């Protein structure tokens, strides 16, 4: 142990630590401090004075903690090809990360490091964020050098991992790249559900917010409308409605802002079986993903995206948690807003077969699922709710029975759409087998994956399904589960058998 | 090697002969159900004794309902345990369960990340164990098979370990062969 050369990071890293812990404090601590906040607001007399004191104590505490963290933070690259980190103030921690376990080396350039030419070098360990090692405030050269070193070492130890790609790609092939204008990125804000997430974060405070709004805004708006258009419509309803519109607008703006922060000046390069993505407003985040690490590809288009004629493509990597963790985690490569042409191009990088035959994924000859699904869903999700609605209306005499007919029609349409969207397609290209699963309702999503990457499979059937010879099948991938409900039992069996055969006979590593 | 196979020669999973769980699995399921259920009934009975309002209101429905629920669940457990079965094939392990929603899960041995054998006090007493198999990407264990005999569990685990070791051995052998071929090529090229 004595010959290890421990190093400190540059003093500028202190800025990173301060911001990092401030962010952590706001993110993790704010809810715990809520009771104190309430006591403060309701009980304390001289709010300004005590508020200033509390604020300064927090700031001083943060600075002292960050400084202590900086002093204790040492790293070392051992001769055994390991990254060793010593960190922690109250609880000392030693992190050992072998080069072989590093999935990616990412380089992030926060805006405050830009003038200094410094970056954060992030070593990602197979899918888990708690095992991630960050070296803040190192020079770009050093970070690039580290990346080369790790990748070179991995290549010597696992030559088979990257070898199969070599024959597919011509060495003289130019770097392929895809850039997105910020106007396009802003569209992602409209498409994504980040706004709803932001509103969901506000949910615990909804009561307080509404009380406040009622006092401060709605009553005033109401009297305003009463004066202006009081004769025509219900002023109170109009006030609530305009407030609702206002909140939605705020949410959309927030969402656009968030997507700009995340994907500002988006650049994506593809070369030698590797993706490299650079994006971000406050922090230029560089993410590199090797093609064999992509477990499955998700192409999706929701309602707004349909109107805008754009798609979102995600290359999902292995996750330690369920599907949502895979989609939302920083690890997965997201191409936020692509036109159909760009989607085809991206598909061709990951799955070269998609365009070779002159077809695109939208016109693939998908096989649908059995009609029994439609009947079951019509009964469960359209007929039953409408019936309950109608009975409720009948006894209450508030709701017109016409509405239940309307709800039945609407729900049936949605059920039918979702039934029609289900589809599966299998394809063989150069001895490799791929599956494309389509699902959706108003929007649509395609999951494209190579069969041998399956982790496990299962099928589910109820008594009635067995009677009619039906089965639902699920294939679990390292990046979430793909499923197809209500297939003919022999088809489902065949798919499962074939997928298992691929997983068990293919000697390639799935990781 | 695998490119020219025909679909009808595939090993079929729906003809697997599932092996039932250990003999004491039913006893274990019933006992662990009762361990949960009896205290709940005791608490309800206690409330009935000490709280007259509650007993006036709930005594009759509870006296009728609780034994019925008990009987139904005991019968359900019998069917559920009968329907469960496990099968180890050369390359994968299959598990069947479920009364209303019948489910067959198949996990290739090469995808197993780690295995756990779990034994609670009751299981230790009955000589049983639960086997948990994890692969990548799952929220929890992909396969959680309770009611196996401890010996079966250990056998399966050993089988999995041997499979993984053999596979790794062949992989590293392939690697050595590849390297030899590579260096051979380089030499002949040079």
XYZ file of C-alpha atoms in Angstrom:
701
model
C 0.000 0.000 0.000
C 2.943 2.308 0.726
C 3.897 2.827 -2.898
C 0.495 4.236 -3.901
C 0.744 7.820 -5.063
C -2.213 9.659 -3.559
C -3.163 12.896 -5.214
C -5.441 15.798 -4.416
C -7.657 17.359 -7.014
C -7.176 20.991 -8.038
C -8.327 23.617 -5.478
C -10.917 24.742 -8.029
C -12.724 21.490 -7.297
C -13.840 23.233 -4.130
C -16.359 25.130 -6.263
C -17.713 21.799 -7.473
C -17.991 20.431 -3.943
C -19.779 23.555 -2.669
C -22.318 23.447 -5.503
C -22.653 19.682 -5.309
C -23.426 19.681 -1.602
C -25.675 22.742 -1.895
C -27.662 20.873 -4.542
C -27.733 17.717 -2.446
C -28.852 19.731 0.569
C -31.713 21.319 -1.336
C -32.709 18.033 -2.992
C -32.532 15.658 -0.018
C -32.821 17.927 2.978
C -35.617 20.282 2.112
C -38.423 17.897 3.041
C -36.804 17.054 6.358
C -36.532 20.718 7.188
C -40.165 21.397 6.380
C -41.456 20.977 9.969
C -38.789 23.392 11.217
C -39.809 25.762 8.441
C -43.424 25.634 9.548
C -42.482 26.233 13.190
C -40.336 29.118 11.999
C -43.096 30.748 9.991
C -45.797 30.357 12.626
C -43.917 30.722 15.930
C -40.858 32.904 15.488
C -41.338 36.617 16.110
C -38.380 38.375 14.516
C -38.328 36.429 11.255
C -35.812 38.533 9.351
C -33.199 38.465 12.096
C -33.421 34.761 12.839
C -33.752 33.957 9.149
C -30.490 35.735 8.438
C -28.793 33.872 11.260
C -30.097 30.490 10.062
C -29.074 31.329 6.495
C -25.553 32.312 7.454
C -25.133 29.261 9.668
C -26.197 27.069 6.723
C -23.808 28.798 4.322
C -20.855 28.665 6.730
C -21.636 25.023 7.492
C -21.736 24.215 3.793
C -18.427 25.978 3.126
C -16.675 24.331 6.068
C -18.031 20.897 5.126
C -17.018 21.304 1.489
C -13.540 22.442 2.493
C -13.138 19.487 4.849
C -14.398 17.201 2.093
C -11.870 18.692 -0.311
C -9.035 18.173 2.193
C -10.031 14.546 2.699
C -10.645 13.824 -0.964
C -7.682 11.966 -2.435
C -7.443 9.665 -5.365
C -4.911 7.361 -6.822
C -4.598 5.195 -9.907
C -2.962 1.992 -8.774
C -0.676 -0.253 -10.795
C -3.337 -2.962 -10.592
C -5.531 -0.852 -12.849
C -7.785 0.367 -10.114
C -9.109 3.767 -9.232
C -8.932 4.338 -5.490
C -10.841 7.162 -3.841
C -10.626 8.275 -0.223
C -13.431 10.578 0.722
C -15.811 11.607 3.464
C -15.677 13.929 6.446
C -17.482 12.249 9.328
C -17.634 8.845 7.721
C -14.484 8.019 5.807
C -15.033 5.978 2.725
C -12.675 4.119 0.447
C -13.924 3.359 -3.035
C -12.083 0.877 -5.203
C -13.108 0.654 -8.804
C -11.397 -1.716 -11.159
C -10.933 -0.500 -14.730
C -12.732 -3.610 -15.930
C -15.860 -2.638 -14.019
C -15.912 0.850 -15.497
C -18.645 0.974 -18.075
C -17.990 4.446 -19.413
C -15.681 7.330 -18.703
C -17.721 10.477 -19.100
C -16.431 14.003 -19.152
C -18.616 16.820 -17.885
C -17.717 20.465 -18.260
C -19.664 22.663 -15.841
C -19.971 26.314 -16.840
C -17.879 27.493 -13.868
C -14.946 25.377 -15.011
C -15.127 26.542 -18.615
C -12.779 29.566 -18.328
C -10.271 27.385 -16.474
C -10.287 24.563 -18.986
C -11.152 22.057 -16.271
C -13.671 19.213 -16.389
C -15.180 16.556 -14.162
C -14.127 13.059 -15.049
C -16.841 10.527 -14.218
C -16.204 6.798 -14.067
C -19.453 4.907 -14.397
C -19.559 1.488 -12.830
C -21.983 -0.961 -14.412
C -25.272 0.736 -13.921
C -25.080 1.744 -10.295
C -24.807 5.387 -9.344
C -23.630 4.766 -5.802
C -20.484 3.171 -7.177
C -19.767 6.039 -9.521
C -16.429 7.777 -9.055
C -16.083 11.467 -9.913
C -12.787 13.311 -10.161
C -13.753 16.986 -10.147
C -11.625 19.770 -11.569
C -9.108 17.816 -13.613
C -7.729 19.096 -16.907
C -9.328 18.050 -20.165
C -6.122 16.338 -21.248
C -5.938 14.326 -18.081
C -9.549 13.236 -18.409
C -9.085 12.225 -22.043
C -5.922 10.384 -21.087
C -7.731 8.516 -18.320
C -10.481 7.534 -20.715
C -7.970 6.208 -23.215
C -6.150 4.321 -20.489
C -9.265 2.670 -19.115
C -10.585 1.743 -22.545
C -7.213 0.456 -23.722
C -6.901 -1.714 -20.627
C -10.417 -3.043 -21.048
C -9.664 -3.891 -24.640
C -6.567 -5.904 -23.732
C -8.530 -7.819 -21.104
C -11.709 -8.403 -23.089
C -10.731 -8.368 -26.737
C -13.883 -10.223 -27.693
C -16.088 -7.434 -26.379
C -15.183 -4.994 -29.110
C -13.871 -7.311 -31.773
C -17.170 -8.249 -33.472
C -17.802 -4.600 -34.308
C -14.548 -4.224 -36.129
C -15.574 -6.116 -39.243
C -18.801 -4.161 -39.542
C -17.089 -0.856 -39.633
C -14.651 0.465 -42.095
C -11.726 2.170 -40.400
C -11.742 4.928 -42.973
C -15.409 5.593 -42.336
C -15.887 9.233 -41.398
C -17.335 10.237 -38.039
C -21.059 10.285 -38.364
C -22.726 12.980 -36.446
C -26.076 14.367 -35.567
C -26.647 17.826 -34.175
C -29.855 19.332 -32.928
C -30.657 23.016 -32.993
C -31.841 24.525 -29.739
C -35.189 25.246 -31.303
C -35.605 21.492 -31.770
C -34.469 20.853 -28.209
C -37.119 23.288 -26.966
C -39.694 21.138 -28.736
C -38.651 18.273 -26.508
C -39.806 20.389 -23.585
C -43.273 20.407 -25.127
C -43.166 16.691 -25.799
C -41.705 15.393 -22.586
C -43.617 14.931 -19.408
C -41.064 16.783 -17.371
C -43.627 19.520 -16.745
C -45.976 17.029 -15.171
C -43.105 15.751 -13.047
C -42.424 19.286 -11.895
C -46.082 19.673 -10.948
C -46.015 16.299 -9.216
C -43.129 17.539 -7.098
C -45.409 20.336 -5.951
C -48.159 17.883 -4.977
C -47.360 17.765 -1.245
C -47.837 21.513 -1.078
C -50.981 21.564 -3.183
C -53.297 22.303 -0.263
C -51.250 25.251 0.880
C -50.849 26.478 -2.672
C -54.547 26.278 -3.382
C -55.469 28.065 -0.185
C -53.047 30.807 -1.004
C -54.223 31.016 -4.612
C -57.838 31.187 -3.575
C -57.112 34.122 -1.338
C -54.654 35.929 -3.514
C -55.684 35.250 -7.085
C -59.010 33.561 -7.633
C -61.066 35.979 -5.560
C -59.525 38.968 -7.309
C -59.885 37.419 -10.724
C -63.441 36.569 -9.931
C -64.317 40.141 -9.044
C -62.473 41.324 -12.143
C -64.426 38.980 -14.395
C -67.607 39.840 -12.550
C -67.098 43.458 -13.571
C -66.062 42.775 -17.135
C -68.021 39.794 -18.366
C -70.220 39.039 -15.378
C -73.370 38.833 -17.471
C -72.099 36.215 -19.913
C -70.433 33.434 -17.950
C -69.871 32.221 -14.449
C -67.068 34.451 -13.180
C -65.832 31.956 -10.563
C -65.513 29.155 -13.127
C -63.710 31.452 -15.513
C -61.320 32.517 -12.767
C -60.435 28.913 -11.913
C -60.073 28.084 -15.590
C -57.730 30.946 -16.343
C -55.659 30.039 -13.312
C -55.467 26.479 -14.619
C -54.297 27.705 -18.026
C -51.716 29.848 -16.309
C -50.365 26.904 -14.276
C -50.153 24.713 -17.380
C -48.281 27.476 -19.210
C -45.814 27.777 -16.353
C -45.340 24.024 -16.355
C -44.683 23.958 -20.098
C -42.182 26.800 -19.795
C -40.448 24.976 -16.961
C -40.311 21.862 -19.052
C -38.821 23.699 -22.031
C -36.265 25.259 -19.722
C -35.363 21.891 -18.226
C -34.911 20.267 -21.609
C -32.740 23.187 -22.740
C -30.587 22.824 -19.632
C -30.192 19.145 -20.348
C -29.798 19.086 -24.131
C -28.459 22.549 -25.052
C -26.285 22.426 -28.191
C -26.820 18.699 -28.596
C -24.134 16.895 -30.553
C -23.977 13.176 -31.150
C -21.117 11.339 -32.818
C -20.983 7.752 -33.872
C -17.730 6.103 -34.736
C -16.241 2.663 -34.353
C -19.287 1.210 -32.655
C -19.370 3.960 -30.066
C -21.710 6.833 -29.414
C -20.413 10.062 -27.984
C -22.906 12.679 -26.904
C -22.164 16.197 -25.739
C -24.913 18.440 -24.446
C -25.989 20.678 -21.592
C -26.288 24.337 -20.772
C -24.895 24.686 -17.255
C -22.744 21.618 -17.545
C -21.466 20.271 -20.842
C -21.941 16.593 -20.241
C -20.053 14.142 -22.378
C -21.484 10.668 -22.450
C -20.009 7.798 -24.366
C -21.855 4.566 -24.888
C -20.521 1.519 -26.577
C -22.881 -0.167 -28.982
C -22.726 -3.593 -27.319
C -23.790 -2.006 -24.046
C -27.095 -0.978 -25.608
C -29.593 -3.547 -24.375
C -32.545 -2.299 -26.315
C -33.645 0.677 -28.310
C -36.843 2.551 -27.624
C -38.407 4.722 -30.321
C -41.421 6.613 -29.078
C -43.817 9.286 -30.124
C -46.524 10.683 -27.886
C -49.478 12.846 -28.817
C -47.596 16.159 -28.854
C -44.682 14.577 -30.680
C -47.118 13.296 -33.277
C -48.419 16.769 -33.872
C -44.852 18.039 -34.173
C -43.842 15.018 -36.310
C -40.905 14.184 -34.075
C -39.650 11.046 -32.313
C -37.635 10.362 -29.205
C -35.069 7.594 -29.341
C -33.490 6.035 -26.275
C -30.657 3.554 -26.238
C -31.226 1.750 -22.974
C -28.373 0.268 -20.995
C -28.452 -2.282 -18.212
C -29.978 -0.944 -15.029
C -30.017 -2.134 -11.471
C -33.686 -1.229 -11.161
C -36.857 -1.444 -13.183
C -37.691 0.040 -16.520
C -38.245 3.603 -15.340
C -34.790 3.694 -13.814
C -33.450 2.722 -17.206
C -35.316 5.375 -19.090
C -34.718 8.212 -16.704
C -31.193 7.492 -15.597
C -28.298 9.552 -16.856
C -26.837 6.342 -18.209
C -29.254 5.905 -21.039
C -28.476 7.698 -24.243
C -31.398 9.877 -25.247
C -31.864 11.447 -28.642
C -34.643 13.821 -27.691
C -36.173 15.162 -30.907
C -35.575 13.458 -34.189
C -37.329 13.677 -37.508
C -38.257 10.424 -39.181
C -35.157 10.655 -41.380
C -32.914 11.123 -38.374
C -34.575 8.209 -36.593
C -33.810 5.991 -39.560
C -30.217 7.169 -39.506
C -29.878 6.484 -35.777
C -31.517 3.092 -36.236
C -29.045 2.233 -38.898
C -26.158 2.871 -36.539
C -27.549 0.578 -33.889
C -29.349 -1.926 -36.121
C -27.834 -1.753 -39.603
C -30.540 -4.015 -41.021
C -33.375 -1.566 -40.577
C -32.751 0.352 -43.778
C -30.879 -2.161 -45.854
C -33.968 -3.737 -47.299
C -35.461 -0.389 -48.174
C -38.122 -0.512 -45.515
C -38.540 1.662 -42.501
C -39.736 0.539 -39.110
C -43.144 2.112 -39.538
C -44.038 -0.053 -42.477
C -42.725 -3.320 -41.071
C -45.149 -6.139 -41.411
C -46.204 -6.299 -37.774
C -48.278 -9.201 -36.573
C -51.055 -8.193 -34.234
C -52.457 -9.766 -31.114
C -55.639 -11.806 -30.767
C -59.115 -10.260 -30.757
C -59.831 -11.672 -27.302
C -57.725 -8.827 -25.890
C -60.028 -6.288 -27.518
C -63.112 -8.001 -26.121
C -61.637 -8.291 -22.628
C -60.470 -4.682 -22.564
C -63.758 -3.394 -23.977
C -65.553 -5.159 -21.169
C -63.126 -4.199 -18.387
C -62.110 -0.690 -19.361
C -65.046 0.616 -21.409
C -68.248 -1.231 -20.500
C -67.770 -1.709 -16.747
C -66.720 1.895 -15.924
C -69.527 3.272 -18.109
C -72.032 0.950 -16.457
C -70.931 2.039 -12.989
C -71.085 5.628 -14.169
C -74.609 5.091 -15.534
C -75.870 3.377 -12.364
C -74.352 6.104 -10.263
C -76.005 8.719 -12.482
C -79.344 6.919 -12.384
C -79.517 6.878 -8.603
C -78.065 10.316 -8.074
C -80.088 11.923 -10.806
C -77.238 14.339 -11.358
C -75.558 12.834 -14.380
C -77.426 12.513 -17.619
C -77.354 8.902 -18.942
C -76.195 10.398 -22.208
C -72.789 10.988 -20.616
C -72.312 7.320 -19.878
C -72.973 6.508 -23.527
C -70.443 9.159 -24.460
C -67.873 7.791 -22.025
C -68.431 4.286 -23.391
C -67.779 5.488 -26.946
C -64.643 7.380 -25.934
C -63.223 4.561 -23.830
C -64.002 2.015 -26.554
C -62.097 4.106 -29.052
C -59.069 4.255 -26.771
C -59.249 0.509 -26.108
C -59.466 -0.160 -29.835
C -56.488 2.099 -30.561
C -54.384 0.357 -27.949
C -55.416 -3.054 -29.333
C -54.448 -2.021 -32.857
C -51.061 -0.698 -31.727
C -49.871 -4.032 -30.375
C -47.641 -5.740 -32.865
C -44.475 -7.799 -33.075
C -41.935 -8.409 -35.781
C -38.848 -10.581 -35.922
C -35.958 -10.177 -38.235
C -32.757 -11.994 -39.013
C -29.677 -10.167 -40.232
C -26.284 -11.797 -40.683
C -27.179 -14.582 -38.299
C -28.387 -12.208 -35.606
C -32.001 -12.204 -34.535
C -33.895 -9.078 -33.634
C -37.346 -8.395 -32.268
C -39.408 -5.241 -32.716
C -42.360 -4.841 -30.347
C -44.864 -2.090 -30.930
C -47.356 -0.778 -28.414
C -49.127 2.423 -27.470
C -52.482 4.090 -27.522
C -52.602 7.621 -28.884
C -48.848 7.668 -29.019
C -46.758 4.778 -30.184
C -43.552 3.130 -29.058
C -41.256 0.576 -30.609
C -38.831 -1.560 -28.636
C -36.040 -2.977 -30.770
C -33.726 -5.550 -29.219
C -31.484 -8.422 -30.100
C -32.986 -11.684 -28.886
C -29.864 -13.124 -27.261
C -29.817 -10.219 -24.794
C -32.858 -11.673 -23.044
C -32.331 -12.247 -19.322
C -35.363 -14.395 -18.690
C -38.802 -15.042 -20.095
C -42.191 -15.747 -18.661
C -45.672 -16.392 -19.890
C -48.962 -15.781 -18.114
C -52.381 -17.242 -18.790
C -55.721 -17.230 -17.006
C -58.286 -20.010 -17.066
C -60.238 -18.427 -19.929
C -57.067 -17.733 -21.880
C -56.027 -21.371 -21.594
C -59.504 -22.419 -22.737
C -59.121 -20.308 -25.868
C -55.480 -21.312 -26.367
C -53.994 -17.893 -25.568
C -50.992 -16.660 -23.625
C -49.306 -13.377 -22.778
C -45.536 -13.420 -23.053
C -42.830 -11.322 -21.423
C -39.141 -11.088 -22.197
C -37.031 -9.499 -19.531
C -34.051 -7.557 -20.787
C -31.356 -5.974 -18.658
C -33.064 -2.675 -19.474
C -36.666 -3.460 -18.623
C -39.285 -5.906 -19.753
C -40.903 -6.151 -23.171
C -44.247 -7.886 -23.469
C -46.924 -8.930 -25.897
C -50.347 -9.813 -24.498
C -52.848 -12.338 -25.872
C -50.924 -14.318 -28.445
C -51.916 -17.759 -29.657
C -50.334 -20.146 -27.165
C -48.206 -21.922 -29.773
C -46.914 -18.616 -31.156
C -46.030 -17.398 -27.661
C -44.358 -20.706 -26.891
C -42.359 -20.579 -30.074
C -41.174 -17.025 -29.418
C -40.153 -17.961 -25.889
C -38.389 -21.135 -27.002
C -36.551 -19.331 -29.742
C -35.535 -16.416 -27.510
C -34.233 -18.833 -24.882
C -32.379 -20.739 -27.539
C -30.679 -17.541 -28.672
C -29.792 -16.532 -25.120
C -28.425 -19.956 -24.278
C -26.583 -20.802 -27.471
C -25.053 -17.423 -28.324
C -21.570 -17.227 -26.887
C -21.353 -13.458 -27.056
C -21.458 -11.594 -23.756
C -24.763 -9.804 -23.282
C -23.160 -7.042 -21.208
C -23.476 -23.593 -35.905
C -26.872 -22.308 -34.905
C -27.803 -20.514 -38.048
C -29.451 -23.279 -39.988
C -31.621 -24.836 -37.352
C -35.271 -25.273 -37.984
C -37.890 -23.883 -35.696
C -39.522 -27.261 -35.065
C -36.287 -28.672 -33.671
C -36.246 -26.095 -30.879
C -36.363 -27.451 -27.362
C -39.948 -26.835 -26.289
C -40.643 -25.437 -22.865
C -44.330 -26.250 -22.694
C -43.661 -29.974 -22.526
C -41.404 -29.629 -19.506
C -42.165 -32.088 -16.753
C -42.302 -29.949 -13.649
C -41.163 -31.483 -10.405
C -43.500 -30.734 -7.484
C -42.204 -28.946 -4.403
C -41.031 -30.795 -1.282
C -43.602 -32.813 0.686
C -43.621 -30.396 3.571
C -44.120 -27.349 1.328
C -47.890 -27.432 1.845
C -47.499 -27.635 5.608
C -45.062 -24.728 5.465
C -47.430 -22.577 3.385
C -50.383 -23.325 5.662
C -48.388 -22.655 8.820
C -46.938 -19.390 7.573
C -50.424 -18.295 6.520
C -51.815 -19.192 9.952
C -48.934 -17.361 11.622
C -50.185 -14.238 9.926
C -53.895 -14.963 10.239
C -54.224 -16.144 13.850
C -52.733 -12.967 15.376
C -55.063 -10.853 13.209
C -58.052 -12.866 14.468
C -56.769 -12.591 18.040
C -56.527 -8.816 17.779
C -60.069 -8.592 16.354
C -61.385 -10.875 19.121
C -59.603 -8.745 21.707
C -61.208 -5.582 20.359
C -64.622 -7.319 20.442
C -64.135 -8.255 24.099
C -63.052 -4.816 25.263
C -65.100 -2.566 23.011
C -68.858 -3.083 23.227
C -69.707 -0.689 20.419
C -67.424 -2.507 18.028
C -68.629 -5.954 19.135
C -72.316 -5.005 18.675
C -71.576 -3.797 15.226
C -69.044 -6.349 13.960
C -69.365 -9.534 16.001
C -71.806 -11.426 13.778
C -70.165 -10.596 10.416
C -66.751 -11.459 11.859
C -67.953 -14.752 13.344
C -69.357 -15.784 9.973
C -66.778 -14.161 7.702
C -63.488 -15.050 9.342
C -63.892 -18.860 9.358
C -65.038 -18.727 5.735
C -61.994 -16.685 4.727
C -59.816 -19.095 6.689
C -61.277 -22.144 4.956
C -61.091 -20.595 1.509
C -57.479 -19.547 1.955
C -56.459 -22.957 3.276
C -58.085 -24.585 0.243
C -56.470 -21.991 -2.034
C -53.061 -22.796 -0.548
C -53.555 -26.496 -1.295
C -54.283 -25.778 -4.965
C -51.534 -23.180 -5.198
C -48.859 -25.517 -3.815
C -50.054 -28.384 -6.064
C -49.762 -26.159 -9.134
C -46.235 -25.046 -8.342
C -43.349 -26.906 -9.880
C -39.744 -26.471 -10.766
C -37.582 -27.988 -13.491
C -33.877 -27.711 -14.175
C -32.880 -28.227 -17.802
C -29.390 -28.349 -19.245
C -29.227 -24.612 -19.901
C -32.019 -23.076 -17.883
C -34.283 -23.354 -14.902
C -38.072 -23.171 -15.134
C -40.643 -22.432 -12.455
C -44.390 -22.655 -12.688
C -46.814 -21.019 -10.267
C -50.194 -19.323 -9.933
C -53.807 -20.352 -9.538
C -55.737 -17.674 -11.391
C -52.854 -16.233 -13.382
C -50.644 -19.184 -14.186
C -47.108 -18.167 -14.878
C -44.133 -20.069 -16.245
C -40.783 -18.334 -15.793
C -37.648 -19.575 -17.477
C -34.257 -18.227 -16.576
C -31.189 -19.198 -18.628
C -28.392 -20.319 -16.302
C -25.905 -18.140 -18.148
C -27.870 -15.025 -17.195
C -27.899 -15.659 -13.455
C -25.998 -12.947 -11.620
C -26.169 -14.409 -8.155
C -28.061 -16.949 -6.083
C -29.361 -16.836 -2.536
C -30.650 -19.553 -0.274
C -32.983 -18.237 2.359
C -34.126 -20.125 5.471
C -36.487 -18.698 8.035
C -37.056 -20.337 11.447
C -40.061 -22.271 10.186
C -38.235 -23.428 7.078
C -35.257 -24.595 9.154
C -37.581 -26.594 11.382
C -39.200 -28.293 8.374
C -35.957 -28.832 6.485
C -37.007 -26.468 3.699
C -35.410 -23.467 2.018
C -36.168 -20.749 -0.508
C -34.038 -20.304 -3.570
C -33.695 -16.827 -5.027
C -32.093 -16.297 -8.399
C -31.192 -12.849 -9.679
C -30.462 -11.715 -13.202
C -29.764 -8.214 -14.513
C -32.468 -5.603 -14.827
C -35.041 -7.112 -12.484
C -36.490 -5.135 -9.616
C -36.141 -8.053 -7.201
C -35.318 -11.714 -7.564
C -36.343 -13.076 -10.974
C -37.117 -16.402 -9.446
C -38.138 -16.834 -5.844
C -38.908 -20.474 -5.224
C -40.000 -21.284 -1.705
C -40.896 -24.729 -0.428
C -37.933 -26.627 -1.832
C -36.083 -29.048 0.379
C -32.776 -27.664 1.563
C -30.880 -30.417 -0.229
C -32.612 -29.642 -3.524
C -31.728 -25.980 -3.089
C -28.073 -26.790 -2.526
C -28.064 -29.154 -5.507
C -29.548 -26.544 -7.812
C -27.103 -23.946 -6.585
C -24.207 -26.296 -7.152
C -25.486 -27.102 -10.632
C -25.662 -23.391 -11.460
C -22.171 -22.790 -10.118
C -20.757 -25.652 -12.103
C -22.504 -24.447 -15.252
C -21.098 -20.945 -14.819
C -17.591 -22.245 -14.130
C -17.669 -24.544 -17.148
C -18.872 -21.719 -19.331
C -16.155 -19.397 -18.116
C -13.576 -22.111 -18.685
C -14.687 -22.657 -22.296
C -14.778 -18.901 -22.853
C -11.223 -18.398 -21.635
C -10.155 -21.442 -23.659
C -11.707 -19.872 -26.755
C -9.896 -16.675 -25.924
C -6.541 -18.447 -25.709
C -7.194 -20.202 -29.011
C -8.168 -16.889 -30.618
C -5.024 -15.246 -29.287
C -2.882 -18.092 -30.590
C -4.519 -17.793 -33.996
C -4.036 -14.014 -33.875
C -0.370 -14.236 -33.038
C 0.016 -16.968 -35.662
C -1.540 -14.667 -38.255
C 0.628 -11.783 -37.173
C 3.736 -13.901 -37.439
C 2.827 -15.206 -40.867
C 1.937 -11.659 -41.952
C 5.137 -10.231 -40.471
